[in-house]
XYZ file of C-alpha atoms in Angstrom:
775
model
C 150.740 154.118 69.568
C 150.396 152.197 72.788
C 147.108 150.900 71.591
C 148.680 149.727 68.413
C 151.534 148.123 70.369
C 149.143 146.333 72.697
C 147.101 145.139 69.787
C 150.233 143.829 68.060
C 151.320 142.126 71.267
C 147.958 140.377 71.539
C 148.233 139.227 67.940
C 151.730 137.843 68.629
C 150.409 136.021 71.699
C 147.561 134.511 69.743
C 149.982 133.461 66.990
C 152.248 131.774 69.522
C 149.267 129.951 71.024
C 148.179 128.745 67.623
C 151.702 127.624 66.823
C 151.949 125.741 70.103
C 148.535 124.180 69.536
C 149.497 123.140 66.013
C 152.781 121.707 67.251
C 150.969 119.698 69.932
C 148.433 118.444 67.347
C 151.223 117.512 64.939
C 153.094 115.680 67.707
C 149.929 113.791 68.668
C 149.226 112.936 65.014
C 152.772 111.695 64.478
C 152.563 109.629 67.678
C 149.244 108.171 66.527
C 150.694 107.430 63.090
C 153.766 105.759 64.620
C 151.483 103.757 66.900
C 149.221 102.858 63.975
C 152.251 101.868 61.901
C 153.367 99.592 64.695
C 149.893 98.054 64.834
C 149.343 97.983 61.059
C 150.914 94.565 60.328
C 148.945 92.914 63.143
C 145.773 94.717 62.060
C 146.240 93.650 58.419
C 146.990 90.083 59.531
C 143.806 90.056 61.594
C 141.800 91.451 58.664
C 143.311 88.776 56.392
C 142.328 85.994 58.794
C 138.786 87.378 59.049
C 138.475 87.589 55.236
C 139.689 83.988 54.914
C 137.187 82.805 57.547
C 134.410 84.271 55.374
C 135.790 82.657 52.216
C 136.928 85.978 50.735
C 140.314 84.626 49.702
C 141.192 87.310 47.129
C 140.827 89.940 49.891
C 142.768 87.692 52.292
C 145.545 87.314 49.711
C 145.984 91.078 49.397
C 145.867 91.611 53.160
C 148.352 88.798 53.875
C 150.700 90.247 51.249
C 150.542 93.712 52.814
C 150.992 92.231 56.283
C 154.047 90.221 55.166
C 155.621 93.350 53.668
C 154.888 95.406 56.783
C 156.239 92.722 59.120
C 159.404 92.494 57.008
C 159.829 96.288 57.052
C 159.484 96.372 60.841
C 161.966 93.513 61.273
C 159.347 91.111 62.657
C 160.524 87.827 61.101
C 157.963 85.711 62.964
C 155.098 87.922 61.820
C 156.370 87.723 58.239
C 156.399 83.909 58.389
C 152.832 83.801 59.738
C 151.700 86.132 56.943
C 153.455 84.010 54.294
C 151.686 80.916 55.639
C 148.351 82.719 55.471
C 149.107 83.805 51.912
C 150.024 80.231 50.948
C 146.772 78.886 52.398
C 144.770 81.544 50.528
C 146.462 80.524 47.278
C 145.579 76.884 48.009
C 141.932 77.797 48.603
C 141.901 79.588 45.229
C 143.401 76.542 43.478
C 146.600 78.438 42.608
C 148.844 75.566 43.607
C 152.221 76.674 42.246
C 152.019 80.065 43.977
C 150.775 78.388 47.161
C 153.729 75.999 47.330
C 156.190 78.842 46.631
C 154.814 80.916 49.559
C 154.681 77.920 51.916
C 158.233 76.822 51.012
C 159.455 80.369 51.668
C 157.748 80.374 55.081
C 159.170 76.949 55.978
C 162.729 77.954 54.990
C 162.497 81.146 57.063
C 161.079 79.267 60.062
C 163.948 76.779 59.989
C 166.475 79.643 59.719
C 164.976 81.188 62.860
C 165.184 77.804 64.636
C 161.819 78.534 66.268
C 160.307 75.122 67.140
C 156.695 76.338 67.197
C 156.965 78.171 63.865
C 158.763 75.222 62.270
C 155.876 72.943 63.310
C 153.268 75.373 61.906
C 155.213 75.893 58.665
C 155.843 72.147 58.190
C 152.116 71.463 58.619
C 151.263 74.178 56.076
C 153.795 73.043 53.497
C 152.815 69.392 54.029
C 149.224 70.330 53.229
C 150.380 72.176 50.088
C 152.442 69.221 48.901
C 149.517 66.880 49.554
C 147.212 68.951 47.344
C 149.765 68.969 44.534
C 150.397 65.227 44.546
C 153.810 65.248 46.237
C 152.622 62.561 48.624
C 155.927 61.259 49.998
C 157.264 64.740 50.724
C 153.912 65.653 52.274
C 154.037 62.573 54.522
C 157.507 63.417 55.818
C 156.605 67.034 56.564
C 153.280 66.217 58.187
C 154.866 63.520 60.353
C 157.548 65.972 61.504
C 154.925 68.666 62.117
C 152.872 66.366 64.360
C 155.894 65.456 66.504
C 157.155 69.057 66.770
C 153.703 70.516 67.463
C 153.034 68.048 70.279
C 156.471 68.789 71.760
C 155.628 72.493 72.112
C 152.025 71.930 73.171
C 150.440 73.147 69.892
C 147.744 70.477 69.860
C 145.718 72.441 67.278
C 148.611 72.321 64.794
C 149.194 68.616 65.499
C 145.488 67.965 64.921
C 145.414 69.733 61.537
C 148.608 67.988 60.406
C 147.217 64.639 61.591
C 144.001 65.270 59.653
C 146.014 65.842 56.452
C 148.198 62.813 57.184
C 145.077 60.670 57.552
C 143.789 61.936 54.208
C 147.144 61.138 52.564
C 147.056 57.574 53.887
C 143.414 57.135 52.858
C 144.215 58.262 49.285
C 146.653 55.335 48.973
C 144.151 52.816 50.404
C 145.981 52.381 53.709
C 142.628 52.581 55.442
C 143.427 50.980 58.811
C 146.454 53.229 59.365
C 144.399 56.223 58.198
C 141.708 55.428 60.807
C 144.312 55.301 63.599
C 145.901 58.537 62.393
C 142.521 60.297 62.368
C 141.728 59.030 65.870
C 145.046 60.367 67.184
C 144.400 63.704 65.445
C 140.954 63.751 67.048
C 142.539 63.457 70.502
C 144.874 66.367 69.679
C 141.957 68.522 68.492
C 139.921 67.735 71.626
C 142.942 68.584 73.768
C 143.138 71.966 71.992
C 139.364 72.431 72.369
C 139.301 73.092 68.603
C 135.709 72.072 67.871
C 135.827 72.916 64.173
C 138.865 70.689 63.590
C 137.214 67.956 65.687
C 134.225 68.039 63.347
C 136.359 68.118 60.172
C 138.380 65.100 61.352
C 135.176 63.198 62.130
C 133.854 63.816 58.613
C 137.106 62.458 57.119
C 137.116 59.549 59.562
C 133.558 58.696 58.517
C 134.617 58.675 54.859
C 137.433 56.188 55.522
C 135.268 53.999 57.754
C 132.678 53.878 54.984
C 135.364 52.833 52.457
C 136.547 50.183 54.939
C 132.971 48.815 55.083
C 132.445 49.788 58.708
C 129.092 51.564 58.185
C 127.938 51.742 61.817
C 131.139 53.451 62.979
C 131.015 55.731 59.925
C 127.440 56.794 60.676
C 128.286 57.503 64.332
C 131.285 59.688 63.387
C 129.211 61.546 60.792
C 126.284 62.164 63.151
C 128.668 63.576 65.764
C 130.381 65.776 63.152
C 127.134 67.239 61.810
C 125.795 67.933 65.317
C 129.086 69.698 66.175
C 129.090 71.715 62.942
C 125.504 72.900 63.391
C 126.393 74.279 66.837
C 129.389 76.293 65.561
C 129.281 79.882 64.293
C 129.078 80.243 60.517
C 132.436 80.283 58.721
C 133.924 79.194 55.418
C 135.494 76.053 56.921
C 132.282 75.157 58.785
C 130.284 75.444 55.545
C 132.833 73.334 53.640
C 132.790 70.648 56.340
C 128.986 70.519 56.130
C 129.232 70.212 52.332
C 131.700 67.311 52.745
C 129.309 65.622 55.177
C 126.414 66.153 52.763
C 128.345 64.637 49.864
C 129.309 61.642 51.986
C 125.662 61.030 52.877
C 124.663 61.490 49.226
C 127.222 58.826 48.220
C 125.786 56.455 50.824
C 122.292 57.055 49.436
C 123.488 56.438 45.873
C 125.096 53.110 46.785
C 121.899 52.065 48.581
C 118.845 53.662 46.887
C 116.580 52.341 49.658
C 118.445 54.484 52.229
C 115.967 57.367 52.358
C 117.377 58.607 55.669
C 120.771 59.294 54.067
C 119.094 61.331 51.287
C 117.196 63.465 53.799
C 120.271 64.016 55.985
C 122.395 64.871 52.940
C 119.857 67.487 51.883
C 119.701 68.870 55.448
C 123.500 69.203 55.659
C 123.700 70.979 52.294
C 120.775 73.272 53.210
C 122.534 74.209 56.464
C 125.767 74.841 54.525
C 123.827 77.108 52.146
C 122.451 79.105 55.093
C 125.936 79.437 56.649
C 127.464 80.604 53.360
C 124.681 83.163 52.881
C 125.038 84.435 56.437
C 128.749 85.291 55.994
C 128.331 86.264 52.312
C 130.643 83.487 51.078
C 129.652 82.907 47.425
C 132.459 80.345 46.932
C 131.028 77.981 49.582
C 127.485 78.856 48.485
C 128.236 77.680 44.935
C 129.392 74.267 46.177
C 126.449 73.870 48.573
C 123.887 74.708 45.870
C 125.730 72.729 43.182
C 125.885 69.515 45.193
C 122.286 69.959 46.292
C 121.414 70.216 42.588
C 123.187 66.875 41.995
C 121.156 65.345 44.829
C 117.897 66.518 43.225
C 119.056 65.365 39.762
C 119.589 61.823 41.053
C 116.171 61.937 42.741
C 114.570 62.727 39.359
C 113.627 66.307 40.309
C 115.069 67.828 37.136
C 113.394 71.253 37.360
C 114.564 71.814 40.961
C 118.019 70.524 40.058
C 118.253 72.945 37.119
C 117.179 75.913 39.244
C 119.799 75.071 41.888
C 122.533 74.515 39.259
C 121.784 77.965 37.803
C 121.993 79.515 41.290
C 125.318 77.717 41.846
C 126.590 79.084 38.513
C 125.660 82.623 39.557
C 127.334 82.223 42.967
C 130.549 80.839 41.410
C 130.637 83.729 38.941
C 130.191 86.221 41.792
C 133.005 84.508 43.708
C 135.232 84.468 40.599
C 135.611 80.740 41.256
C 136.204 79.057 37.861
C 137.436 75.893 39.636
C 133.805 75.172 40.537
C 132.011 77.262 37.899
C 132.659 74.735 35.116
C 130.981 72.003 37.232
C 127.718 73.944 37.491
C 127.806 75.058 33.835
C 128.262 71.390 32.992
C 125.308 70.431 35.245
C 123.088 73.063 33.590
C 124.052 71.701 30.151
C 123.413 68.097 31.174
C 119.976 68.923 32.629
C 118.978 70.998 29.599
C 120.024 68.125 27.308
C 117.850 65.724 29.320
C 114.936 68.130 28.843
C 115.521 68.156 25.080
C 116.803 71.747 24.797
C 119.899 70.822 22.821
C 120.713 74.365 21.641
C 120.858 75.814 25.172
C 122.575 72.631 26.431
C 125.298 72.979 23.795
C 125.943 76.579 24.842
C 126.278 75.550 28.506
C 128.663 72.709 27.671
C 130.803 75.029 25.541
C 130.955 77.572 28.381
C 131.985 74.799 30.794
C 134.829 73.660 28.505
C 135.940 77.292 28.015
C 136.017 77.810 31.803
C 137.877 74.541 32.345
C 140.521 75.320 29.730
C 141.239 78.652 31.426
C 142.123 76.966 34.737
C 143.454 73.615 33.486
C 147.125 74.064 34.563
C 146.017 74.669 38.167
C 143.210 72.126 38.137
C 145.177 69.106 36.921
C 147.379 69.346 39.981
C 144.390 68.543 42.132
C 144.143 65.058 40.585
C 147.691 64.161 41.618
C 146.728 63.502 45.220
C 143.655 61.406 44.517
C 143.048 58.109 42.774
C 140.799 59.473 40.034
C 142.447 60.564 36.798
C 141.533 63.705 34.919
C 140.002 61.491 32.208
C 137.733 59.728 34.697
C 136.556 62.937 36.364
C 136.474 65.472 33.534
C 136.577 63.332 30.376
C 132.768 62.910 30.405
C 132.368 66.693 29.999
C 134.216 66.606 26.664
C 132.547 63.367 25.547
C 129.056 64.660 26.372
C 129.811 67.868 24.470
C 131.109 65.833 21.520
C 127.917 63.740 21.622
C 125.726 66.871 21.439
C 127.874 68.279 18.624
C 127.551 64.980 16.730
C 123.762 65.106 17.062
C 123.842 68.655 15.703
C 126.101 67.590 12.810
C 123.919 64.636 11.832
C 120.875 66.925 11.723
C 122.535 69.252 9.157
C 121.186 68.783 5.649
C 123.735 71.102 4.026
C 127.018 69.279 3.311
C 129.228 72.297 4.079
C 127.463 72.934 7.395
C 127.719 69.261 8.291
C 131.463 69.306 7.505
C 131.938 72.392 9.725
C 130.004 70.719 12.564
C 132.098 67.549 12.321
C 135.252 69.679 12.481
C 133.966 71.158 15.742
C 133.551 67.617 17.084
C 137.149 66.918 16.087
C 138.298 70.065 17.927
C 136.479 68.899 21.082
C 138.110 65.450 20.871
C 141.512 67.086 20.300
C 140.950 69.281 23.369
C 140.319 66.147 25.457
C 143.551 64.582 24.154
C 145.401 67.709 25.171
C 144.075 67.835 28.734
C 144.720 64.115 29.196
C 148.374 64.525 28.278
C 148.732 67.633 30.445
C 147.253 65.671 33.342
C 149.449 62.607 32.774
C 152.718 64.515 32.524
C 151.621 67.095 35.134
C 152.808 70.050 33.122
C 151.564 72.224 30.330
C 153.875 70.685 27.724
C 150.851 70.349 25.446
C 150.097 74.070 25.498
C 153.786 74.758 24.893
C 153.762 72.442 21.879
C 150.610 74.031 20.476
C 152.360 77.404 20.568
C 155.229 75.991 18.474
C 153.229 74.205 15.781
C 150.418 75.075 13.406
C 149.179 71.474 13.582
C 147.979 69.488 10.603
C 144.690 70.766 9.252
C 144.702 69.360 5.715
C 146.006 65.847 5.217
C 148.342 64.868 2.400
C 147.005 62.982 -0.605
C 146.204 59.296 0.008
C 146.141 59.861 3.798
C 143.195 59.443 6.176
C 142.926 60.135 9.913
C 140.583 58.093 12.113
C 139.272 59.348 15.452
C 137.422 56.548 17.265
C 135.315 58.076 20.075
C 134.111 55.524 22.614
C 130.689 56.281 24.106
C 128.776 54.041 26.533
C 126.625 52.496 23.801
C 128.685 52.871 20.612
C 131.897 53.879 18.861
C 131.690 56.930 16.612
C 134.361 56.972 13.916
C 135.234 60.491 12.847
C 137.293 60.111 9.672
C 139.224 62.882 7.943
C 139.613 62.025 4.262
C 141.080 64.077 1.402
C 137.466 64.638 0.289
C 136.344 65.904 3.728
C 135.226 64.624 7.130
C 132.785 61.725 7.438
C 131.073 60.000 10.350
C 130.544 56.255 10.829
C 128.839 54.524 13.747
C 129.522 51.100 15.274
C 126.892 49.961 17.774
C 128.794 48.189 20.543
C 128.758 48.786 24.330
C 131.950 50.305 25.791
C 132.405 47.476 28.320
C 132.457 44.947 25.463
C 135.044 47.066 23.626
C 137.233 47.265 26.724
C 137.091 43.515 27.324
C 137.869 42.613 23.706
C 140.719 45.111 23.392
C 142.452 44.068 26.629
C 142.098 40.376 25.665
C 143.510 41.143 22.195
C 146.515 42.869 23.786
C 147.128 39.893 26.122
C 146.874 37.365 23.271
C 149.231 39.377 21.059
C 152.007 38.897 23.609
C 151.711 35.078 23.449
C 153.928 33.916 20.602
C 152.897 30.242 20.761
C 149.227 30.857 19.952
C 147.145 32.522 17.268
C 144.182 33.113 19.560
C 144.723 36.832 19.017
C 143.257 36.480 15.493
C 139.607 36.320 16.630
C 139.911 39.540 18.624
C 142.027 41.168 15.925
C 139.196 40.618 13.431
C 136.553 41.758 15.939
C 138.278 45.103 16.563
C 138.902 45.451 12.804
C 135.180 45.035 12.197
C 134.421 47.812 14.715
C 137.042 50.342 13.669
C 138.072 49.744 10.046
C 135.434 47.758 8.156
C 132.812 50.572 8.280
C 135.367 52.878 6.605
C 137.054 50.341 4.306
C 135.063 51.073 1.126
C 135.780 54.824 1.329
C 139.464 54.184 2.025
C 139.690 51.977 -1.062
C 137.701 54.387 -3.221
C 139.984 57.295 -2.323
C 143.109 55.202 -2.828
C 144.322 55.704 0.761
C 147.715 54.201 1.609
C 148.449 55.903 4.965
C 146.226 55.691 8.053
C 146.734 57.989 11.017
C 144.878 56.742 14.089
C 144.153 59.035 17.061
C 143.270 56.334 19.619
C 140.828 56.910 22.456
C 141.038 55.379 25.936
C 141.668 51.631 25.961
C 142.503 51.647 22.222
C 145.893 53.157 23.103
C 146.889 49.711 24.417
C 146.893 47.961 21.039
C 148.886 48.269 17.796
C 146.425 49.077 15.012
C 148.825 47.563 12.465
C 147.942 44.098 13.850
C 144.196 44.358 13.106
C 143.135 41.656 10.651
C 140.348 41.539 8.049
C 140.408 37.724 7.771
C 142.920 37.770 4.919
C 145.548 40.394 5.724
C 146.924 42.473 8.547
C 146.158 46.183 8.368
C 149.877 46.936 7.859
C 149.755 44.903 4.641
C 147.289 47.439 3.231
C 148.307 50.696 4.914
C 151.211 52.425 6.584
C 149.774 52.950 10.092
C 150.785 55.897 12.301
C 149.584 56.875 15.770
C 148.947 60.483 16.748
C 148.057 62.065 20.092
C 146.054 64.557 18.000
C 146.514 66.378 14.699
C 146.749 69.770 16.419
C 149.565 68.287 18.511
C 151.497 67.174 15.433
C 154.138 69.298 13.740
C 153.430 69.065 9.978
C 157.064 69.481 8.812
C 158.437 66.457 6.881
C 161.752 65.016 8.101
C 164.814 66.844 6.801
C 166.792 64.118 4.983
C 170.010 66.107 4.575
C 172.627 66.305 7.310
C 170.940 63.740 9.569
C 173.045 63.197 12.668
C 172.188 60.537 15.262
C 172.953 60.258 18.964
C 173.123 56.488 19.545
C 172.748 55.368 23.170
C 172.348 51.795 24.321
C 172.980 49.087 26.886
C 174.107 45.593 25.909
C 174.897 44.370 29.435
C 172.569 43.327 32.248
C 172.251 46.288 34.619
C 170.025 47.114 37.609
C 168.299 43.731 37.384
C 167.269 44.147 33.724
C 168.304 41.492 31.176
C 171.149 42.060 28.727
C 170.371 43.268 25.196
C 173.188 41.557 23.263
C 171.860 42.528 19.818
C 171.939 46.252 20.612
C 175.649 46.411 19.712
C 174.952 45.047 16.208
C 171.883 47.290 15.868
C 173.871 50.438 16.652
C 176.834 49.339 14.536
C 174.604 48.734 11.510
C 172.712 52.036 11.808
C 175.861 54.077 12.515
C 177.209 52.959 9.129
C 174.162 54.592 7.488
C 174.179 57.855 9.471
C 176.964 59.828 11.130
C 176.715 60.478 14.858
C 177.996 59.680 18.340
C 177.754 56.340 20.146
C 177.211 56.157 23.936
C 177.274 52.485 24.863
C 177.106 50.872 28.319
C 179.296 52.861 30.763
C 179.283 55.887 28.437
C 175.459 55.975 28.487
C 174.780 58.113 31.577
C 172.370 61.019 32.104
C 175.031 63.750 32.254
C 176.695 62.603 29.010
C 173.362 62.511 27.147
C 172.604 66.054 28.342
C 176.025 67.404 27.369
C 175.861 65.783 23.918
C 172.452 67.288 23.195
C 173.621 70.657 24.499
C 176.856 70.797 22.515
C 175.972 69.027 19.238
C 173.015 69.350 16.899
C 171.349 65.955 16.441
C 168.295 65.194 14.329
C 167.652 61.718 15.785
C 168.069 60.433 19.343
C 168.192 56.631 19.439
C 167.852 54.943 22.855
C 168.349 51.160 22.635
C 167.602 50.403 26.270
C 164.858 49.198 28.588
C 162.045 51.643 29.321
C 158.768 51.420 31.174
C 155.571 53.457 30.939
C 153.261 53.063 33.913
C 150.155 54.731 35.332
C 152.045 57.629 36.942
C 154.363 59.667 34.713
C 156.767 60.209 37.620
C 157.407 56.447 37.742
C 157.877 56.017 33.978
C 161.511 55.917 32.867
C 164.210 54.956 30.391
C 167.151 52.944 31.800
C 170.695 54.360 31.659
C 173.829 52.438 32.649
C 173.963 53.899 36.152
C 170.411 55.079 36.747
C 167.231 56.194 35.046
C 165.959 59.004 32.862
C 162.444 59.861 34.037
C 160.083 61.831 31.818
C 161.207 65.195 33.201
C 164.883 64.213 32.721
C 164.130 63.230 29.138
C 162.303 66.502 28.513
C 165.188 68.472 30.052
C 167.803 66.661 27.975
C 165.825 67.125 24.763
C 165.106 70.782 25.617
C 168.811 71.495 25.100
C 167.827 71.721 21.410
C 164.723 73.872 21.924
C 166.234 77.146 20.771
C 167.857 75.749 17.658
C 166.205 76.119 14.267
C 165.224 72.457 14.062
C 163.896 70.332 16.966
C 164.751 66.632 17.300
C 163.122 64.944 14.304
C 162.836 61.483 15.838
C 163.192 59.899 19.270
C 163.600 56.092 19.053
C 162.942 53.876 22.090
C 163.499 50.356 20.831
C 163.051 48.275 24.008
C 160.321 49.908 26.110
C 157.093 48.431 27.433
C 153.727 49.768 28.580
C 151.710 48.299 31.428
C 149.140 45.967 29.831
C 145.525 46.719 30.633
C 146.197 50.288 31.783
C 145.174 52.855 29.176
C 146.458 55.663 31.417
C 149.955 54.127 31.245
C 149.628 54.113 27.456
C 149.204 57.904 27.625
C 152.896 58.055 28.462
C 153.831 56.337 25.229
C 151.223 58.254 23.205
C 152.550 61.582 24.440
C 156.266 60.827 24.587
C 157.110 62.911 21.509
C 155.050 65.823 22.871
C 156.699 65.611 26.285
C 160.220 65.250 24.902
C 159.791 68.055 22.386
C 160.496 65.771 19.392
C 158.512 65.849 16.168
C 157.939 62.111 16.372
C 158.818 58.985 18.306
C 159.348 55.358 17.319
C 158.612 53.249 20.391
C 157.330 49.825 21.435
C 154.171 48.915 23.340
C 155.908 45.892 24.838
C 159.443 44.521 25.103
C 160.142 42.047 22.320
C 162.800 39.597 21.166
C 166.070 41.526 21.081
C 167.107 40.111 17.699
C 163.741 40.853 16.047
C 163.864 44.391 17.399
C 167.378 44.918 16.022
C 166.309 43.644 12.593
C 163.195 45.812 12.398
C 164.872 48.989 13.650
C 167.866 48.555 11.312
C 165.524 48.057 8.356
C 163.493 51.143 9.357
C 166.627 53.310 9.250
C 167.672 51.773 5.935
C 164.262 52.557 4.414
C 164.401 56.071 5.880
C 167.297 56.808 3.504
C 164.806 56.699 0.622
C 163.561 60.317 0.218
C 160.367 59.096 -1.478
C 159.236 57.331 1.722
C 157.621 59.020 4.713
C 158.716 57.876 8.179
C 155.568 55.772 8.572
C 156.088 54.125 5.181
C 159.667 53.350 6.186
C 158.231 51.652 9.293
C 155.668 49.789 7.167
C 158.406 48.375 4.932
C 160.399 47.261 7.992
C 157.308 45.625 9.528
C 156.461 43.862 6.247
C 159.977 42.430 6.095
C 159.322 40.691 9.431
C 155.775 39.660 8.473
C 157.269 37.825 5.485
C 159.988 36.172 7.592
C 158.745 32.843 8.997
C 160.740 33.437 12.197
C 159.010 36.748 12.939
C 155.624 36.600 11.182
C 153.710 36.552 14.489
C 152.632 40.136 15.383
C 154.327 39.849 18.777
C 157.575 40.699 16.943
C 156.678 43.508 14.532
C 153.396 45.089 15.689
C 154.419 46.761 19.001
C 156.474 49.357 17.092
C 154.440 52.553 16.865
C 155.338 55.702 14.975
C 153.888 58.459 17.159
C 153.430 62.088 16.146
C 154.695 63.402 12.826
C 154.547 60.556 10.298
C 155.805 62.511 7.267
């Protein structure tokens, strides 16, 4: 019994010991977990920064997100702001601009709410950088300037240096080179004060670029030599590799402008080779792709095609591994170009098609990158589509079977249409084109007696892709692109001079290039309506004013302009229950001349169609928006000054007290988006497009797409107020005839002026274009 009792007592003692031990272990574990939880946000933030330094931005994005959440949960507002800034920078590095700006704006707002001077400086610098990369230059300049001042005030020389570097780049992008140089030099002093060697080197590379542009080659070379020496002495990182790539590209550009400069070629190759080694050392496939890709370009220019192709393929593989489509399309394009040069057209075509597919997937993010620079999307990326179209044309011409040839030519048309789409998306800086494509089936088969002409301007020729009722045909005009550009811009200039007929020679020249090769087929198929999808500089001229030596084109055909058939809603205008919103200015406002005939124009048209008149003081933005919101209109008629210029943000339509920019116009017109019928017609009867600037003409070409209207009637240049009133009134009168399409109604109105001795010169009647749906 005692034995049993003692044994039981021992068991109880052991159980108590185990319980105590377990309790101690649990307490220690909980303490460790609490300690780890306290450290977790800082640990995740550190891991995020390390991932970013290696170029692993997807990993950094996840880690910054987790860190921000953990900081918020622990009540650490400053830590949350730092994590949001890191997340914004990771988004920027991945080319996801909209998400980047959202994160950076959030961080900046929170920093200002905390009233923490240091954090405000850091957040302003970050957001300024984000705005710079998305083309919001003025806002970027204000933020970066404030960041520099605030950072210096709190002794954050590193932040001041980075903000100064971005400010210098902003100034350089607008050709303010001398101020940019001074800004870089000040930023350099800040970076040296912070002992931030990487930023010192990055600023020197940018300084060298500006000095080179300012034709100060000796200073540029000195800055670049110092930068490369500094970069080679630094530990490998994503930013170090990118700075070396920038230096290599700068040297490659110097070598290209001076082919005898062998030293620059060697140094460029050395810098890119060193960048490759750095990227490999830290396993940064994103930087590796750029280093290999630009080295491939260097070899391609040196005539080493095989080496260039091998490097381009390695760059493609690296970009795929990095999931970096923003660079992948460049290397797929390079592979295609090099294969085409070697005569392997089948493999080249596949590479080009992959490049276009990759580009289309990232286009909304990519176009934003062109806002900050001087190059347009067309200049940088247009050649990809044109080179693909060229290969597809070669393939089509080689087809003996008529059906196969037709299918191949349709593929060429699809490629050209894709280019039109990306150009408009780039100009308007939104994806309005994609939105339109989702709302319309496009026009695949043309109506009887209608032909569509796609002129495609290559370096050495114009290819005319013509869609006829009988099928698609190809015609070639051998003429260099520079000659086309010169003739077209001269033709446009001469058209606007009413006292001379010097335009006639150029009118006939362009007719011979674009229409004469097709004329016999147009006549044979009894065509009476021509739809032109103009390319590049051809957007600047009215096709109706082309002349065959006897007659204007409009005397033979109703001539419509289209941004692309897939961008055109095929629904004919609904003639019943047409209701018009008339808006116009007769008085001189904001420095623009009076339009005295607008009153008569609106009065005459309003007798034909019911609607609402907003004239002079009644024509303000808010009233236009409320009218379109509350009443269903089929036509919006704006008889007021308007201007289309190179940048969509600066294009506008004048109201009595201000301006409707393109986004305002889109917003006002979008009030009708969810109704059964969109706006049938937007009329702009007194607008003008910058002469000689085919990018400005994109604004006019895409106005119907941007505004969400089926079609637009607008002018290429401002014309005599009385002539405009006569033509527009006649157009609306003809539109009452249900047997006439919109473009035939315009043709009849134009012919009325052609036959009037006062207005027979094309300056009066030809600038009116019917854009979009012509039915």
